[in-house]
XYZ file of C-alpha atoms in Angstrom:
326
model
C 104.793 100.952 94.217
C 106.970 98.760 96.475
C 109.776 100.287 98.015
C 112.748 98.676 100.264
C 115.234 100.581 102.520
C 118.093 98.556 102.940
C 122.251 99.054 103.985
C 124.141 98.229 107.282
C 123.282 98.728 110.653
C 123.892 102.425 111.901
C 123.479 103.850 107.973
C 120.410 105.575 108.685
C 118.003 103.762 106.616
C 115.294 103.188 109.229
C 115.720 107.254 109.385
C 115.537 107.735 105.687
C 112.632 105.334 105.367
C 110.691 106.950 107.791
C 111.270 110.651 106.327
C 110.127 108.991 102.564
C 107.023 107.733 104.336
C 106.489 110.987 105.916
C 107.272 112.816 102.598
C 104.731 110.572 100.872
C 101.892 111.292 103.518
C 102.355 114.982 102.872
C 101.376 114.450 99.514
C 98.422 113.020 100.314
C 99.483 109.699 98.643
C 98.156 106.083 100.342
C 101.087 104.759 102.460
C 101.644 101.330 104.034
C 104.509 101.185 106.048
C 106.622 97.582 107.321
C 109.326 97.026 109.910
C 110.611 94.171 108.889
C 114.006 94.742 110.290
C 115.128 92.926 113.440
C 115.683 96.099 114.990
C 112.297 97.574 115.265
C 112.183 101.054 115.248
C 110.692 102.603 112.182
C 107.330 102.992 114.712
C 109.361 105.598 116.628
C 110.795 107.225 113.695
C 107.277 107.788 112.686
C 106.749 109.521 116.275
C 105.171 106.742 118.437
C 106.609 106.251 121.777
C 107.622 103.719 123.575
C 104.286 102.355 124.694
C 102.979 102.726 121.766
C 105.213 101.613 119.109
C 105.857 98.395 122.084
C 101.688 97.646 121.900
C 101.839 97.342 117.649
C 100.531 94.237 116.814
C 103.159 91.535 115.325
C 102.137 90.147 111.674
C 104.026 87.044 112.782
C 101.064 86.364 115.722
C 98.902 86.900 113.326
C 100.157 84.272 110.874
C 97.231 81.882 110.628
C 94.602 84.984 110.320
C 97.204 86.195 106.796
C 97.276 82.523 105.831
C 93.386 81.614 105.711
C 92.665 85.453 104.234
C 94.962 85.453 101.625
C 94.551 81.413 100.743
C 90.622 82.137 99.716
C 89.009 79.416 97.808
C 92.395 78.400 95.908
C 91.714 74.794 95.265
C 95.668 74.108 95.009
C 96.294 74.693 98.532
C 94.818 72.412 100.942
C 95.067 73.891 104.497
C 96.812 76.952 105.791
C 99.076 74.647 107.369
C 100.218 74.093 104.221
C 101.249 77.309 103.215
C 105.058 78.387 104.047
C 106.014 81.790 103.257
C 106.212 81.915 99.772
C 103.393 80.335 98.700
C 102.450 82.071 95.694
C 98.723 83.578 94.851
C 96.782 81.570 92.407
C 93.167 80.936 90.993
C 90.714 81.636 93.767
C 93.811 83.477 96.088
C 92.546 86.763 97.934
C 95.104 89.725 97.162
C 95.738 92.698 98.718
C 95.123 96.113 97.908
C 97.432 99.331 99.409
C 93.797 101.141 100.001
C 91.117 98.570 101.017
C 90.016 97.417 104.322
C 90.489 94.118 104.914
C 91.385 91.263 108.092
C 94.671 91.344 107.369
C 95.049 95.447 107.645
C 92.858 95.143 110.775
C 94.451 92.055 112.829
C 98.305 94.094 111.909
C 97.955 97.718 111.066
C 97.575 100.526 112.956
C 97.148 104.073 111.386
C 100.015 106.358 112.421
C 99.087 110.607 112.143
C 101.497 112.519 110.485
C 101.732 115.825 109.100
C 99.237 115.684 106.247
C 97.946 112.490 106.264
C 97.380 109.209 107.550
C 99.645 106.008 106.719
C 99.277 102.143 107.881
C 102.102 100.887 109.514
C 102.794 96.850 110.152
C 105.619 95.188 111.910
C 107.164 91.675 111.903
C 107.463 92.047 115.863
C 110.792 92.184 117.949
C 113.256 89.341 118.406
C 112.601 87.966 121.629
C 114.665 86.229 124.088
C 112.127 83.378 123.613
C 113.084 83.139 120.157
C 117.171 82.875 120.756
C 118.447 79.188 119.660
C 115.040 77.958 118.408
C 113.928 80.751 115.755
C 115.435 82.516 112.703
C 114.739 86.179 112.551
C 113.077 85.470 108.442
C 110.729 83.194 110.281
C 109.945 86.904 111.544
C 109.390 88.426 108.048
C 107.711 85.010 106.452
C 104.371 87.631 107.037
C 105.509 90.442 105.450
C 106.706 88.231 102.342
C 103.359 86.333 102.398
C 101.816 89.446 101.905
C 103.884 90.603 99.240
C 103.335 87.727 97.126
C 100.069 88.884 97.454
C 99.874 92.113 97.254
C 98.411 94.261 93.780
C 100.076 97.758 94.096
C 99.187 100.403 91.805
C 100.526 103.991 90.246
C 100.881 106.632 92.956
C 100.522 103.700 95.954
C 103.285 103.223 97.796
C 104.103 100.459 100.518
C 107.599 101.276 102.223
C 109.361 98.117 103.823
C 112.304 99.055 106.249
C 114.699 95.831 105.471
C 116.625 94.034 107.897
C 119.770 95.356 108.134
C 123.384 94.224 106.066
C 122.523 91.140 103.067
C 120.450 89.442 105.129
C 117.360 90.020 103.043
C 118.728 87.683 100.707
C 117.852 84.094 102.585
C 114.559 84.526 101.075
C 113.237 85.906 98.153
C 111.886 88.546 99.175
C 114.548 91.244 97.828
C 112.933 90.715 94.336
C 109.405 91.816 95.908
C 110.110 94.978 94.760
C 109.908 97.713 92.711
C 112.920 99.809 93.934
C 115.371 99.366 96.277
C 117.198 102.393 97.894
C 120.321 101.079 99.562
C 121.440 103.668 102.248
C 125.014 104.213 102.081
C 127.752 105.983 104.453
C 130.950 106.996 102.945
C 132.893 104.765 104.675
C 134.540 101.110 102.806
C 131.964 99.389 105.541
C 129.543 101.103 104.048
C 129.906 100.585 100.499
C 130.768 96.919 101.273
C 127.010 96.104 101.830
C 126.116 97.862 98.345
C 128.840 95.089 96.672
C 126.777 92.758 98.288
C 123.891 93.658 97.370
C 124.679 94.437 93.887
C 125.855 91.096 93.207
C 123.620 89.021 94.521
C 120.881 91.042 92.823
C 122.659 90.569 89.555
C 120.536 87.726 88.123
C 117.125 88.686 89.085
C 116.753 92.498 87.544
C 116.706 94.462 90.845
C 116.126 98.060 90.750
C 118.930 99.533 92.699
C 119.712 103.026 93.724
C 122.595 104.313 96.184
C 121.152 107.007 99.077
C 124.871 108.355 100.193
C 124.107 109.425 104.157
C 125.855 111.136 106.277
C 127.814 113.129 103.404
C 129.926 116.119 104.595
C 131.793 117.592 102.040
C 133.351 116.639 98.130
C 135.639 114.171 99.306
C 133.204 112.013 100.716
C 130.717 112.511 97.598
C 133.758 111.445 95.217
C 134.360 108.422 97.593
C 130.515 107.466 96.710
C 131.040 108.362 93.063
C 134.511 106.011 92.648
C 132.872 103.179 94.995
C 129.165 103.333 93.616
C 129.558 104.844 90.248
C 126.282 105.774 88.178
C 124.068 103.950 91.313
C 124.312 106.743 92.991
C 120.900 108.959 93.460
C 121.204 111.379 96.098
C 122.837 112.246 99.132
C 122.022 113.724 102.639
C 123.592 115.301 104.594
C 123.329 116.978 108.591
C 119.582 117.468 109.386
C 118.840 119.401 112.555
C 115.514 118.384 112.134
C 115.972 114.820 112.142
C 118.293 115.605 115.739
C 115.456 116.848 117.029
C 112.958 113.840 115.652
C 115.537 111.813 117.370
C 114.469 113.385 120.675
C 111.394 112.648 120.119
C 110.534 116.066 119.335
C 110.167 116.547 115.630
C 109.068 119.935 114.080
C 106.636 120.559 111.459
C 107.645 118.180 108.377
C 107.421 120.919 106.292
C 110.153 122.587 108.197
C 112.593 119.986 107.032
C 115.734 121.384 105.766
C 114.983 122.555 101.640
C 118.232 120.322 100.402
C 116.833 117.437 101.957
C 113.313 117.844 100.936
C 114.702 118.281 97.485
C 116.741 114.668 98.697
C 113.069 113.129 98.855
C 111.119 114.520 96.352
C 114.375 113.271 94.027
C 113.487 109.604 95.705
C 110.036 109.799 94.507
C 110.675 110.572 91.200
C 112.730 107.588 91.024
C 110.450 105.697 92.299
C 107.518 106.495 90.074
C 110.172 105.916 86.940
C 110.149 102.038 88.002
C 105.923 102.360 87.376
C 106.875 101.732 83.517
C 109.591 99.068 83.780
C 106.950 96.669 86.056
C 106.604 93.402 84.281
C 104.085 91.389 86.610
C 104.804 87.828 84.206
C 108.554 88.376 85.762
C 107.272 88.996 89.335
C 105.271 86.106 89.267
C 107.704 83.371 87.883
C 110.530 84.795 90.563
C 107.764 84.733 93.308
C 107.380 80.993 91.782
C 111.335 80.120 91.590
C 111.859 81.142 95.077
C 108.825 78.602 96.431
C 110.239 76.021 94.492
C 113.726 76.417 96.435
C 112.369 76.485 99.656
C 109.525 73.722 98.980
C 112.527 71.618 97.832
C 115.051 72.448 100.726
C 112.619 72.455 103.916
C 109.150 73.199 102.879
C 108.146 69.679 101.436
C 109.358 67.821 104.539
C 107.935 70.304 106.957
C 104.295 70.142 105.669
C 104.407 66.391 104.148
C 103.446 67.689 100.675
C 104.852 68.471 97.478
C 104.249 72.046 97.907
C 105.300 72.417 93.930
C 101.859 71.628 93.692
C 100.362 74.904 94.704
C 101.778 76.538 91.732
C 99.381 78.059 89.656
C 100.724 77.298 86.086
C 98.140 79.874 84.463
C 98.408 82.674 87.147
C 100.026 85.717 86.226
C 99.503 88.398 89.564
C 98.701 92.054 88.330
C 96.477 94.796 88.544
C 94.032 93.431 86.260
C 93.491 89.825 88.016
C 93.148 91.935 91.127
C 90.509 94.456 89.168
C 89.071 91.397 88.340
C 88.895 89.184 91.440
């Protein structure tokens, strides 16, 4: 199951993402875990520190190694320096798999301990001062969306993706990469404003969208959430002395998390696993297919010299059983 954490800076979703991933682990369940957010610090949320969360490899150094794995023996594409980020999977593609071992996992993942389990966690890499007036930051996150393109996901697998912060997930396609998205909300009009966004840009493309109200203190700023986000609205949390204390970089035992917000997390997951029954992979595949067409046609063609419309698998339909299968 794909996940996405998204709202404005300062929201708390890089918080809540990294207490879902930490919920998930505790069940045991398979976890991979992406920063893709220009702010990177979901790798200190899951408890590294600074030297360690600074020496995680970036997917986006690692672009060539993603490119040649995933492209396989797909006849349509004729040189990773063809592919652009949304090249989509075809006839002889490699996929990915939330619980094999594979280049990609060991070029950009590092496993991360927490209480109960194990998860991989990947990250598009900081914004450098290199990259100011020369780079975008989704030139970052081109990796991550790569990936899921390719990526088979099945019941009770979860990959987490902390977003980039406000609507700017939506100069690429990669909002519709997923099964739910949890927008992280504050009870403030800024806060909402983002959800509007959001909302209506997701209109035409059947995004799963649920409201996570943070930061709620009382009933007046629950019926704000109700009147601004109406049914969209999942869950709120509220104060969380144990999160304080993660913030120090001391974090108890998980299971000592405050009972209302466990009960916050476990309503998340149950949410999540909902969306298993409303996947339609033929959908997935011609959005992951309208999206290359608009960038082949507005930079992609001219950058690589080809009509990258051409690497479209007309026959291809990604799912678990052409991954079973391949």
């Amino acid at each position: 199951m794909k996940i996405a954490f998204v709202g404005k800076g300062g929201s708390g979703k890089t918080t809540l993402s990294s207490l879902f991933v930490r919920h998930l682990a505790a069940t045991g369940a398979p976890v991979v875990a992406i920063d893709a957010d220009i702010n990177q610090h979901l790798g200190a949320a899951l408890g590294l520190d600074d030297a360690e969360a600074a020496g995680l490899p970036a997917m986006g150094e690692h672009l060539s190694l993603i490119k040649d794995h995933l492209r396989g023996t797909n006849p349509r594409i004729a040189s990773t320096e063809k592919m652009i980020k949304t090249t989509p999977p075809g006839e002889g593609s490699r996929l990915l798999r939330v619980r094999e071992d594979n280049p990609v996992y060991d070029a950009c993942a590092r496993p991360v301990e927490l209480d109960g389990g194990t998860v991989r966690l990947m990250v598009t890499g900081p914004f450098t001062d290199a990259d100011l007036g020369v780079a975008c930051y989704h030139s970052k996150t081109g990796a991550v969306e790569l990936c899921l393109n390719h990526l088979v996901d099945a019941r009770d697998e979860y990959v987490v993706v902390d977003m980039t912060a406000g609507s700017d997930s939506f100069a690429s396609g990669m909002f519709t990469r997923f099964d739910i998205t949890f927008l992280v909300a504050e009870p403030t009009r800024k806060g909402v404003s983002v959800y509007r966004q959001y909302k209506e840009y997701a209109r035409d493309f059947g995004v799963t969208l649920k409201v996570v109200g943070n930061k709620v203190q009382g009933q007046d700023d629950l019926d704000f959430l109700h009147d601004e986000v109406g049914d969209d609205l999942l869950v709120t949390v509220g104060h969380s002395d144990w999160v304080r204390a993660m913030e120090k970089g001391r974090p108890p035992r998980f299971e000592l998390l405050e009972e209302t917000n466990s009960r916050a997390l476990r309503t998340l997951r149950t949410a999540v696993d909902a969306t298993y029954e409303l996947r339609d992979w033929a959908r997935y595949t011609q959005q992951m297919v309208h999206f290359h067409l608009k960038n082949a046609h507005s930079w992609g063609n001219e950058r690589t010299g080809d009509d990258l419309a051409a690497q479209v698998d007309p026959g291809f339909v990604l799912g678990e059983e052409v991954a079973t299968l391949a």
